[in-house]
PDB file of C-alpha atoms in Angstrom:
ATOM      1  CA  UNK L   1      10.317 -10.718   4.730  1.00  0.00           C
ATOM      2  CA  UNK L   2       8.575 -13.444   2.746  1.00  0.00           C
ATOM      3  CA  UNK L   3       6.238 -12.005   0.144  1.00  0.00           C
ATOM      4  CA  UNK L   4       3.570 -13.806  -1.820  1.00  0.00           C
ATOM      5  CA  UNK L   5       2.820 -11.780  -4.954  1.00  0.00           C
ATOM      6  CA  UNK L   6      -0.523 -10.972  -6.488  1.00  0.00           C
ATOM      7  CA  UNK L   7      -4.079 -11.115  -5.260  1.00  0.00           C
ATOM      8  CA  UNK L   8      -5.301 -14.504  -4.120  1.00  0.00           C
ATOM      9  CA  UNK L   9      -8.405 -15.496  -6.077  1.00  0.00           C
ATOM     10  CA  UNK L  10      -8.899 -19.115  -4.984  1.00  0.00           C
ATOM     11  CA  UNK L  11      -7.793 -19.383  -1.336  1.00  0.00           C
ATOM     12  CA  UNK L  12      -9.873 -22.522  -0.690  1.00  0.00           C
ATOM     13  CA  UNK L  13      -8.839 -24.435  -3.807  1.00  0.00           C
ATOM     14  CA  UNK L  14      -7.724 -28.022  -3.184  1.00  0.00           C
ATOM     15  CA  UNK L  15      -4.502 -27.561  -5.157  1.00  0.00           C
ATOM     16  CA  UNK L  16      -1.946 -24.800  -5.779  1.00  0.00           C
ATOM     17  CA  UNK L  17      -0.160 -24.174  -9.052  1.00  0.00           C
ATOM     18  CA  UNK L  18       3.186 -22.405  -8.775  1.00  0.00           C
ATOM     19  CA  UNK L  19       4.198 -20.744 -12.061  1.00  0.00           C
ATOM     20  CA  UNK L  20       7.750 -19.863 -13.100  1.00  0.00           C
ATOM     21  CA  UNK L  21       8.769 -17.566 -15.976  1.00  0.00           C
ATOM     22  CA  UNK L  22      11.446 -17.933 -18.634  1.00  0.00           C
ATOM     23  CA  UNK L  23      14.787 -16.123 -18.875  1.00  0.00           C
ATOM     24  CA  UNK L  24      14.085 -12.409 -18.742  1.00  0.00           C
ATOM     25  CA  UNK L  25      10.417 -13.042 -18.012  1.00  0.00           C
ATOM     26  CA  UNK L  26       8.270 -12.018 -15.079  1.00  0.00           C
ATOM     27  CA  UNK L  27       5.596 -13.711 -13.015  1.00  0.00           C
ATOM     28  CA  UNK L  28       3.289 -10.906 -14.178  1.00  0.00           C
ATOM     29  CA  UNK L  29       2.575 -13.079 -17.236  1.00  0.00           C
ATOM     30  CA  UNK L  30       0.689 -15.543 -15.002  1.00  0.00           C
ATOM     31  CA  UNK L  31      -1.186 -12.888 -13.060  1.00  0.00           C
ATOM     32  CA  UNK L  32      -4.923 -12.208 -13.341  1.00  0.00           C
ATOM     33  CA  UNK L  33      -5.871 -14.203 -16.447  1.00  0.00           C
ATOM     34  CA  UNK L  34      -4.347 -17.432 -15.149  1.00  0.00           C
ATOM     35  CA  UNK L  35      -5.625 -16.813 -11.627  1.00  0.00           C
ATOM     36  CA  UNK L  36      -9.090 -15.882 -12.860  1.00  0.00           C
ATOM     37  CA  UNK L  37      -9.377 -18.748 -15.337  1.00  0.00           C
ATOM     38  CA  UNK L  38      -8.294 -21.412 -12.842  1.00  0.00           C
ATOM     39  CA  UNK L  39     -10.400 -20.172  -9.917  1.00  0.00           C
ATOM     40  CA  UNK L  40     -12.033 -21.531  -7.840  1.00  0.00           C
ATOM     41  CA  UNK L  41     -10.540 -25.002  -8.448  1.00  0.00           C
ATOM     42  CA  UNK L  42      -6.847 -24.055  -8.548  1.00  0.00           C
ATOM     43  CA  UNK L  43      -4.983 -21.445  -6.512  1.00  0.00           C
ATOM     44  CA  UNK L  44      -2.451 -20.027  -8.997  1.00  0.00           C
ATOM     45  CA  UNK L  45       0.624 -18.539  -7.340  1.00  0.00           C
ATOM     46  CA  UNK L  46       3.160 -16.942  -9.702  1.00  0.00           C
ATOM     47  CA  UNK L  47       6.706 -17.060  -8.321  1.00  0.00           C
ATOM     48  CA  UNK L  48       8.591 -13.870  -9.107  1.00  0.00           C
ATOM     49  CA  UNK L  49      12.343 -13.903  -9.688  1.00  0.00           C
ATOM     50  CA  UNK L  50      14.863 -11.407  -8.275  1.00  0.00           C
ATOM     51  CA  UNK L  51      15.275  -8.083 -10.034  1.00  0.00           C
ATOM     52  CA  UNK L  52      11.755  -7.833 -11.447  1.00  0.00           C
ATOM     53  CA  UNK L  53       8.192  -7.130 -10.380  1.00  0.00           C
ATOM     54  CA  UNK L  54       7.580  -7.405  -6.658  1.00  0.00           C
ATOM     55  CA  UNK L  55      11.170  -8.604  -6.205  1.00  0.00           C
ATOM     56  CA  UNK L  56      12.763  -5.704  -8.107  1.00  0.00           C
ATOM     57  CA  UNK L  57      14.809  -4.691  -5.075  1.00  0.00           C
ATOM     58  CA  UNK L  58      16.480  -8.118  -4.856  1.00  0.00           C
ATOM     59  CA  UNK L  59      19.878  -8.643  -6.486  1.00  0.00           C
ATOM     60  CA  UNK L  60      20.121 -10.735  -9.622  1.00  0.00           C
ATOM     61  CA  UNK L  61      21.220 -14.334  -9.074  1.00  0.00           C
ATOM     62  CA  UNK L  62      23.377 -16.205 -11.567  1.00  0.00           C
ATOM     63  CA  UNK L  63      23.502 -19.731 -10.144  1.00  0.00           C
ATOM     64  CA  UNK L  64      20.606 -22.143  -9.953  1.00  0.00           C
ATOM     65  CA  UNK L  65      21.196 -23.219  -6.349  1.00  0.00           C
ATOM     66  CA  UNK L  66      21.077 -19.607  -5.148  1.00  0.00           C
ATOM     67  CA  UNK L  67      17.858 -18.995  -7.049  1.00  0.00           C
ATOM     68  CA  UNK L  68      16.285 -22.200  -5.704  1.00  0.00           C
ATOM     69  CA  UNK L  69      17.134 -21.048  -2.157  1.00  0.00           C
ATOM     70  CA  UNK L  70      15.433 -17.733  -2.899  1.00  0.00           C
ATOM     71  CA  UNK L  71      12.300 -19.391  -4.303  1.00  0.00           C
ATOM     72  CA  UNK L  72      12.019 -21.926  -1.488  1.00  0.00           C
ATOM     73  CA  UNK L  73      11.595 -19.088   1.007  1.00  0.00           C
ATOM     74  CA  UNK L  74       8.541 -17.977  -0.974  1.00  0.00           C
ATOM     75  CA  UNK L  75       7.159 -21.413  -1.746  1.00  0.00           C
ATOM     76  CA  UNK L  76       7.473 -23.602   1.363  1.00  0.00           C
ATOM     77  CA  UNK L  77       4.996 -21.625   3.532  1.00  0.00           C
ATOM     78  CA  UNK L  78       2.355 -22.452   0.899  1.00  0.00           C
ATOM     79  CA  UNK L  79       2.789 -26.234   0.881  1.00  0.00           C
ATOM     80  CA  UNK L  80      -0.195 -26.909   3.121  1.00  0.00           C
ATOM     81  CA  UNK L  81      -2.043 -28.699   0.308  1.00  0.00           C
ATOM     82  CA  UNK L  82      -1.281 -30.594  -2.919  1.00  0.00           C
ATOM     83  CA  UNK L  83       0.627 -28.511  -5.448  1.00  0.00           C
ATOM     84  CA  UNK L  84       1.933 -28.546  -9.006  1.00  0.00           C
ATOM     85  CA  UNK L  85       4.552 -26.537 -10.888  1.00  0.00           C
ATOM     86  CA  UNK L  86       4.407 -24.934 -14.344  1.00  0.00           C
ATOM     87  CA  UNK L  87       7.621 -23.580 -15.836  1.00  0.00           C
ATOM     88  CA  UNK L  88       8.628 -22.418 -19.292  1.00  0.00           C
ATOM     89  CA  UNK L  89      12.217 -22.745 -20.559  1.00  0.00           C
ATOM     90  CA  UNK L  90      14.397 -21.498 -17.662  1.00  0.00           C
ATOM     91  CA  UNK L  91      11.258 -21.834 -15.534  1.00  0.00           C
ATOM     92  CA  UNK L  92      11.246 -25.580 -16.320  1.00  0.00           C
ATOM     93  CA  UNK L  93      14.842 -25.829 -15.106  1.00  0.00           C
ATOM     94  CA  UNK L  94      13.869 -24.087 -11.867  1.00  0.00           C
ATOM     95  CA  UNK L  95      10.768 -26.257 -11.529  1.00  0.00           C
ATOM     96  CA  UNK L  96      12.907 -29.398 -11.770  1.00  0.00           C
ATOM     97  CA  UNK L  97      15.489 -28.199  -9.252  1.00  0.00           C
ATOM     98  CA  UNK L  98      12.799 -26.998  -6.835  1.00  0.00           C
ATOM     99  CA  UNK L  99      11.181 -30.434  -6.982  1.00  0.00           C
ATOM    100  CA  UNK L 100      14.512 -32.126  -6.282  1.00  0.00           C
ATOM    101  CA  UNK L 101      15.285 -29.826  -3.360  1.00  0.00           C
ATOM    102  CA  UNK L 102      11.823 -30.246  -1.848  1.00  0.00           C
ATOM    103  CA  UNK L 103      12.196 -34.020  -2.030  1.00  0.00           C
ATOM    104  CA  UNK L 104      15.606 -33.822  -0.353  1.00  0.00           C
ATOM    105  CA  UNK L 105      14.086 -31.778   2.472  1.00  0.00           C
ATOM    106  CA  UNK L 106      11.218 -34.206   3.033  1.00  0.00           C
ATOM    107  CA  UNK L 107       8.341 -32.317   1.421  1.00  0.00           C
ATOM    108  CA  UNK L 108       5.676 -34.150  -0.585  1.00  0.00           C
ATOM    109  CA  UNK L 109       6.208 -34.410  -4.334  1.00  0.00           C
ATOM    110  CA  UNK L 110       4.109 -32.222  -6.616  1.00  0.00           C
ATOM    111  CA  UNK L 111       1.034 -33.848  -8.117  1.00  0.00           C
ATOM    112  CA  UNK L 112       2.398 -32.933 -11.557  1.00  0.00           C
ATOM    113  CA  UNK L 113       5.106 -30.939 -13.301  1.00  0.00           C
ATOM    114  CA  UNK L 114       4.177 -29.017 -16.453  1.00  0.00           C
ATOM    115  CA  UNK L 115       7.477 -28.414 -18.281  1.00  0.00           C
ATOM    116  CA  UNK L 116       7.138 -26.092 -21.262  1.00  0.00           C
ATOM    117  CA  UNK L 117       9.783 -25.268 -23.863  1.00  0.00           C
ATOM    118  CA  UNK L 118      12.437 -27.517 -22.348  1.00  0.00           C
ATOM    119  CA  UNK L 119      14.014 -30.893 -22.664  1.00  0.00           C
ATOM    120  CA  UNK L 120      16.080 -32.213 -19.769  1.00  0.00           C
ATOM    121  CA  UNK L 121      17.826 -29.029 -18.546  1.00  0.00           C
ATOM    122  CA  UNK L 122      21.543 -28.909 -19.197  1.00  0.00           C
ATOM    123  CA  UNK L 123      21.513 -31.793 -21.676  1.00  0.00           C
ATOM    124  CA  UNK L 124      21.381 -29.815 -24.899  1.00  0.00           C
ATOM    125  CA  UNK L 125      22.972 -26.444 -25.458  1.00  0.00           C
ATOM    126  CA  UNK L 126      22.309 -23.667 -27.913  1.00  0.00           C
ATOM    127  CA  UNK L 127      24.511 -23.438 -30.974  1.00  0.00           C
ATOM    128  CA  UNK L 128      25.290 -19.720 -30.940  1.00  0.00           C
ATOM    129  CA  UNK L 129      29.032 -20.453 -31.004  1.00  0.00           C
ATOM    130  CA  UNK L 130      29.493 -19.099 -27.472  1.00  0.00           C
ATOM    131  CA  UNK L 131      27.552 -18.652 -24.258  1.00  0.00           C
ATOM    132  CA  UNK L 132      24.677 -16.214 -24.741  1.00  0.00           C
ATOM    133  CA  UNK L 133      25.561 -14.097 -21.719  1.00  0.00           C
ATOM    134  CA  UNK L 134      29.019 -13.373 -23.199  1.00  0.00           C
ATOM    135  CA  UNK L 135      27.790 -12.158 -26.596  1.00  0.00           C
ATOM    136  CA  UNK L 136      28.588  -8.555 -27.576  1.00  0.00           C
ATOM    137  CA  UNK L 137      25.603  -6.322 -26.910  1.00  0.00           C
ATOM    138  CA  UNK L 138      24.580  -5.933 -30.560  1.00  0.00           C
ATOM    139  CA  UNK L 139      24.677  -9.721 -31.138  1.00  0.00           C
ATOM    140  CA  UNK L 140      22.891 -10.342 -27.863  1.00  0.00           C
ATOM    141  CA  UNK L 141      20.059  -7.976 -28.776  1.00  0.00           C
ATOM    142  CA  UNK L 142      19.723  -9.452 -32.251  1.00  0.00           C
ATOM    143  CA  UNK L 143      19.424 -12.940 -30.742  1.00  0.00           C
ATOM    144  CA  UNK L 144      16.704 -11.644 -28.425  1.00  0.00           C
ATOM    145  CA  UNK L 145      14.876 -10.098 -31.368  1.00  0.00           C
ATOM    146  CA  UNK L 146      14.896 -13.305 -33.411  1.00  0.00           C
ATOM    147  CA  UNK L 147      14.035 -15.777 -30.644  1.00  0.00           C
ATOM    148  CA  UNK L 148      10.616 -14.212 -30.050  1.00  0.00           C
ATOM    149  CA  UNK L 149      10.445 -14.083 -26.272  1.00  0.00           C
ATOM    150  CA  UNK L 150      10.917 -10.325 -25.909  1.00  0.00           C
ATOM    151  CA  UNK L 151       7.985  -8.076 -26.924  1.00  0.00           C
ATOM    152  CA  UNK L 152       8.692  -6.033 -30.040  1.00  0.00           C
ATOM    153  CA  UNK L 153       7.867  -2.837 -28.135  1.00  0.00           C
ATOM    154  CA  UNK L 154      10.933  -3.377 -25.938  1.00  0.00           C
ATOM    155  CA  UNK L 155      13.244  -2.915 -28.934  1.00  0.00           C
ATOM    156  CA  UNK L 156      11.572   0.424 -29.656  1.00  0.00           C
ATOM    157  CA  UNK L 157      12.463   1.699 -26.194  1.00  0.00           C
ATOM    158  CA  UNK L 158      16.261   1.925 -25.803  1.00  0.00           C
ATOM    159  CA  UNK L 159      16.085   2.892 -22.115  1.00  0.00           C
ATOM    160  CA  UNK L 160      13.912  -0.125 -21.312  1.00  0.00           C
ATOM    161  CA  UNK L 161      16.221  -2.426 -23.256  1.00  0.00           C
ATOM    162  CA  UNK L 162      19.225  -0.980 -21.411  1.00  0.00           C
ATOM    163  CA  UNK L 163      17.438  -1.808 -18.153  1.00  0.00           C
ATOM    164  CA  UNK L 164      16.498  -5.344 -19.220  1.00  0.00           C
ATOM    165  CA  UNK L 165      19.835  -6.360 -20.722  1.00  0.00           C
ATOM    166  CA  UNK L 166      21.658  -7.024 -17.382  1.00  0.00           C
ATOM    167  CA  UNK L 167      18.676  -9.021 -16.112  1.00  0.00           C
ATOM    168  CA  UNK L 168      18.586 -11.117 -19.269  1.00  0.00           C
ATOM    169  CA  UNK L 169      22.334 -11.705 -19.171  1.00  0.00           C
ATOM    170  CA  UNK L 170      22.107 -12.891 -15.555  1.00  0.00           C
ATOM    171  CA  UNK L 171      19.362 -15.363 -16.473  1.00  0.00           C
ATOM    172  CA  UNK L 172      21.240 -16.649 -19.503  1.00  0.00           C
ATOM    173  CA  UNK L 173      24.421 -17.019 -17.466  1.00  0.00           C
ATOM    174  CA  UNK L 174      22.485 -19.236 -15.057  1.00  0.00           C
ATOM    175  CA  UNK L 175      21.292 -21.386 -17.968  1.00  0.00           C
ATOM    176  CA  UNK L 176      24.651 -21.381 -19.778  1.00  0.00           C
ATOM    177  CA  UNK L 177      26.645 -22.711 -16.809  1.00  0.00           C
ATOM    178  CA  UNK L 178      24.025 -25.249 -15.678  1.00  0.00           C
ATOM    179  CA  UNK L 179      24.679 -28.872 -16.592  1.00  0.00           C
ATOM    180  CA  UNK L 180      22.473 -31.915 -16.318  1.00  0.00           C
ATOM    181  CA  UNK L 181      22.476 -33.377 -12.805  1.00  0.00           C
ATOM    182  CA  UNK L 182      22.021 -36.958 -11.757  1.00  0.00           C
ATOM    183  CA  UNK L 183      20.286 -38.140  -8.628  1.00  0.00           C
ATOM    184  CA  UNK L 184      17.198 -40.048  -7.648  1.00  0.00           C
ATOM    185  CA  UNK L 185      14.392 -40.012 -10.206  1.00  0.00           C
ATOM    186  CA  UNK L 186      11.300 -37.930  -9.635  1.00  0.00           C
ATOM    187  CA  UNK L 187       8.146 -39.717  -8.532  1.00  0.00           C
ATOM    188  CA  UNK L 188       5.566 -37.346 -10.001  1.00  0.00           C
ATOM    189  CA  UNK L 189       3.842 -37.260 -13.392  1.00  0.00           C
ATOM    190  CA  UNK L 190       5.361 -34.888 -15.940  1.00  0.00           C
ATOM    191  CA  UNK L 191       3.770 -33.169 -18.906  1.00  0.00           C
ATOM    192  CA  UNK L 192       6.259 -31.874 -21.478  1.00  0.00           C
ATOM    193  CA  UNK L 193       4.869 -29.059 -23.637  1.00  0.00           C
ATOM    194  CA  UNK L 194       6.618 -27.763 -26.732  1.00  0.00           C
ATOM    195  CA  UNK L 195       6.366 -26.389 -30.241  1.00  0.00           C
ATOM    196  CA  UNK L 196       6.825 -28.519 -33.333  1.00  0.00           C
ATOM    197  CA  UNK L 197       9.080 -25.814 -34.818  1.00  0.00           C
ATOM    198  CA  UNK L 198      11.060 -24.886 -31.693  1.00  0.00           C
ATOM    199  CA  UNK L 199      14.648 -24.312 -32.902  1.00  0.00           C
ATOM    200  CA  UNK L 200      16.061 -24.884 -29.401  1.00  0.00           C
ATOM    201  CA  UNK L 201      14.010 -27.827 -28.119  1.00  0.00           C
ATOM    202  CA  UNK L 202      13.253 -30.471 -30.759  1.00  0.00           C
ATOM    203  CA  UNK L 203      10.152 -32.564 -30.233  1.00  0.00           C
ATOM    204  CA  UNK L 204      12.245 -35.656 -29.484  1.00  0.00           C
ATOM    205  CA  UNK L 205      13.793 -33.842 -26.525  1.00  0.00           C
ATOM    206  CA  UNK L 206      10.372 -33.526 -24.884  1.00  0.00           C
ATOM    207  CA  UNK L 207      10.032 -37.298 -24.565  1.00  0.00           C
ATOM    208  CA  UNK L 208      13.278 -37.459 -22.573  1.00  0.00           C
ATOM    209  CA  UNK L 209      11.420 -36.310 -19.473  1.00  0.00           C
ATOM    210  CA  UNK L 210      10.268 -39.907 -19.109  1.00  0.00           C
ATOM    211  CA  UNK L 211      13.875 -40.824 -18.268  1.00  0.00           C
ATOM    212  CA  UNK L 212      13.922 -38.923 -14.963  1.00  0.00           C
ATOM    213  CA  UNK L 213      10.578 -39.782 -13.412  1.00  0.00           C
ATOM    214  CA  UNK L 214       8.975 -43.006 -12.276  1.00  0.00           C
ATOM    215  CA  UNK L 215       5.590 -41.406 -12.901  1.00  0.00           C
ATOM    216  CA  UNK L 216       3.837 -41.153 -16.267  1.00  0.00           C
ATOM    217  CA  UNK L 217       5.116 -38.676 -18.861  1.00  0.00           C
ATOM    218  CA  UNK L 218       2.751 -37.068 -21.348  1.00  0.00           C
ATOM    219  CA  UNK L 219       3.617 -34.919 -24.358  1.00  0.00           C
ATOM    220  CA  UNK L 220       1.702 -31.904 -25.577  1.00  0.00           C
ATOM    221  CA  UNK L 221       3.082 -30.842 -28.961  1.00  0.00           C
ATOM    222  CA  UNK L 222       1.789 -27.536 -30.277  1.00  0.00           C
ATOM    223  CA  UNK L 223       2.242 -25.773 -33.596  1.00  0.00           C
ATOM    224  CA  UNK L 224       4.828 -23.047 -33.263  1.00  0.00           C
ATOM    225  CA  UNK L 225       8.262 -22.171 -31.960  1.00  0.00           C
ATOM    226  CA  UNK L 226       9.880 -21.767 -28.577  1.00  0.00           C
ATOM    227  CA  UNK L 227       6.954 -19.811 -27.161  1.00  0.00           C
ATOM    228  CA  UNK L 228       4.247 -21.961 -28.730  1.00  0.00           C
ATOM    229  CA  UNK L 229       2.450 -22.264 -25.401  1.00  0.00           C
ATOM    230  CA  UNK L 230       1.657 -18.547 -25.541  1.00  0.00           C
ATOM    231  CA  UNK L 231       0.012 -19.020 -28.934  1.00  0.00           C
ATOM    232  CA  UNK L 232      -2.217 -21.779 -27.533  1.00  0.00           C
ATOM    233  CA  UNK L 233      -2.963 -20.468 -24.056  1.00  0.00           C
ATOM    234  CA  UNK L 234      -6.598 -21.520 -23.952  1.00  0.00           C
ATOM    235  CA  UNK L 235      -5.694 -25.084 -24.908  1.00  0.00           C
ATOM    236  CA  UNK L 236      -2.774 -25.222 -22.471  1.00  0.00           C
ATOM    237  CA  UNK L 237      -4.752 -23.815 -19.558  1.00  0.00           C
ATOM    238  CA  UNK L 238      -7.663 -26.171 -20.240  1.00  0.00           C
ATOM    239  CA  UNK L 239      -5.274 -29.114 -20.258  1.00  0.00           C
ATOM    240  CA  UNK L 240      -3.571 -28.019 -17.025  1.00  0.00           C
ATOM    241  CA  UNK L 241      -6.897 -27.466 -15.271  1.00  0.00           C
ATOM    242  CA  UNK L 242      -8.208 -30.899 -16.322  1.00  0.00           C
ATOM    243  CA  UNK L 243      -4.978 -32.629 -15.272  1.00  0.00           C
ATOM    244  CA  UNK L 244      -5.108 -30.995 -11.844  1.00  0.00           C
ATOM    245  CA  UNK L 245      -8.760 -31.914 -11.366  1.00  0.00           C
ATOM    246  CA  UNK L 246      -7.876 -35.535 -12.081  1.00  0.00           C
ATOM    247  CA  UNK L 247      -4.799 -35.449  -9.841  1.00  0.00           C
ATOM    248  CA  UNK L 248      -6.677 -34.061  -6.863  1.00  0.00           C
ATOM    249  CA  UNK L 249     -10.010 -35.857  -7.265  1.00  0.00           C
ATOM    250  CA  UNK L 250     -11.149 -36.979  -3.842  1.00  0.00           C
ATOM    251  CA  UNK L 251      -8.346 -35.188  -1.982  1.00  0.00           C
ATOM    252  CA  UNK L 252      -9.026 -32.805   0.874  1.00  0.00           C
ATOM    253  CA  UNK L 253      -6.748 -30.508   2.812  1.00  0.00           C
TER     254      UNK L 253
END
């Protein structure tokens, strides 16, 4: 059964924004505040990943093509109007591959991709010395603690961390084995969003998005690390809303 998570707050909006989380993250992050702040002009639809939230009964997927298949079942019934994608880190990888698959299947291109915390997926790799998903558990948890994406409260709850660890390893395995793919360039505009002190995605990597699209590429450089967009949510959401208003000006559905 195809499920579309969360309450719909802007059913008549001229554009939809599909939001994708990072490794270990959940679409819950984009619920309520994003939907409320973008209504009534943008219909925000978080896309949940297997093994969490509304999709907690689905098995974890460790390969990008399998996960894209899963997400397409949720996304394609909602392509009755212009749409955009927002993804952070692993979510940016999924956003890119969803866009490529939709183009291959004859769907319209998104009006814009918002790619946060990511250069071209698969081009640069972390320098941990080995793939993250193969790290011993103590090293893996220490990496999670230092990277900043996991709430501090999680590390104070051993049972919760035990539950999250397999999910995180599955997501990191997906990212670790993925390599940059060729193919036809995208045709849509891209906004690359990142932190000026991100240890994993240097600012110069953000500009590389211009290499894979024939549309314009804009940079939004924020102060902060890998999750800088969370520290500047008001600014990021204002930018996204304005960009979507411009992209859909005069369009009807």
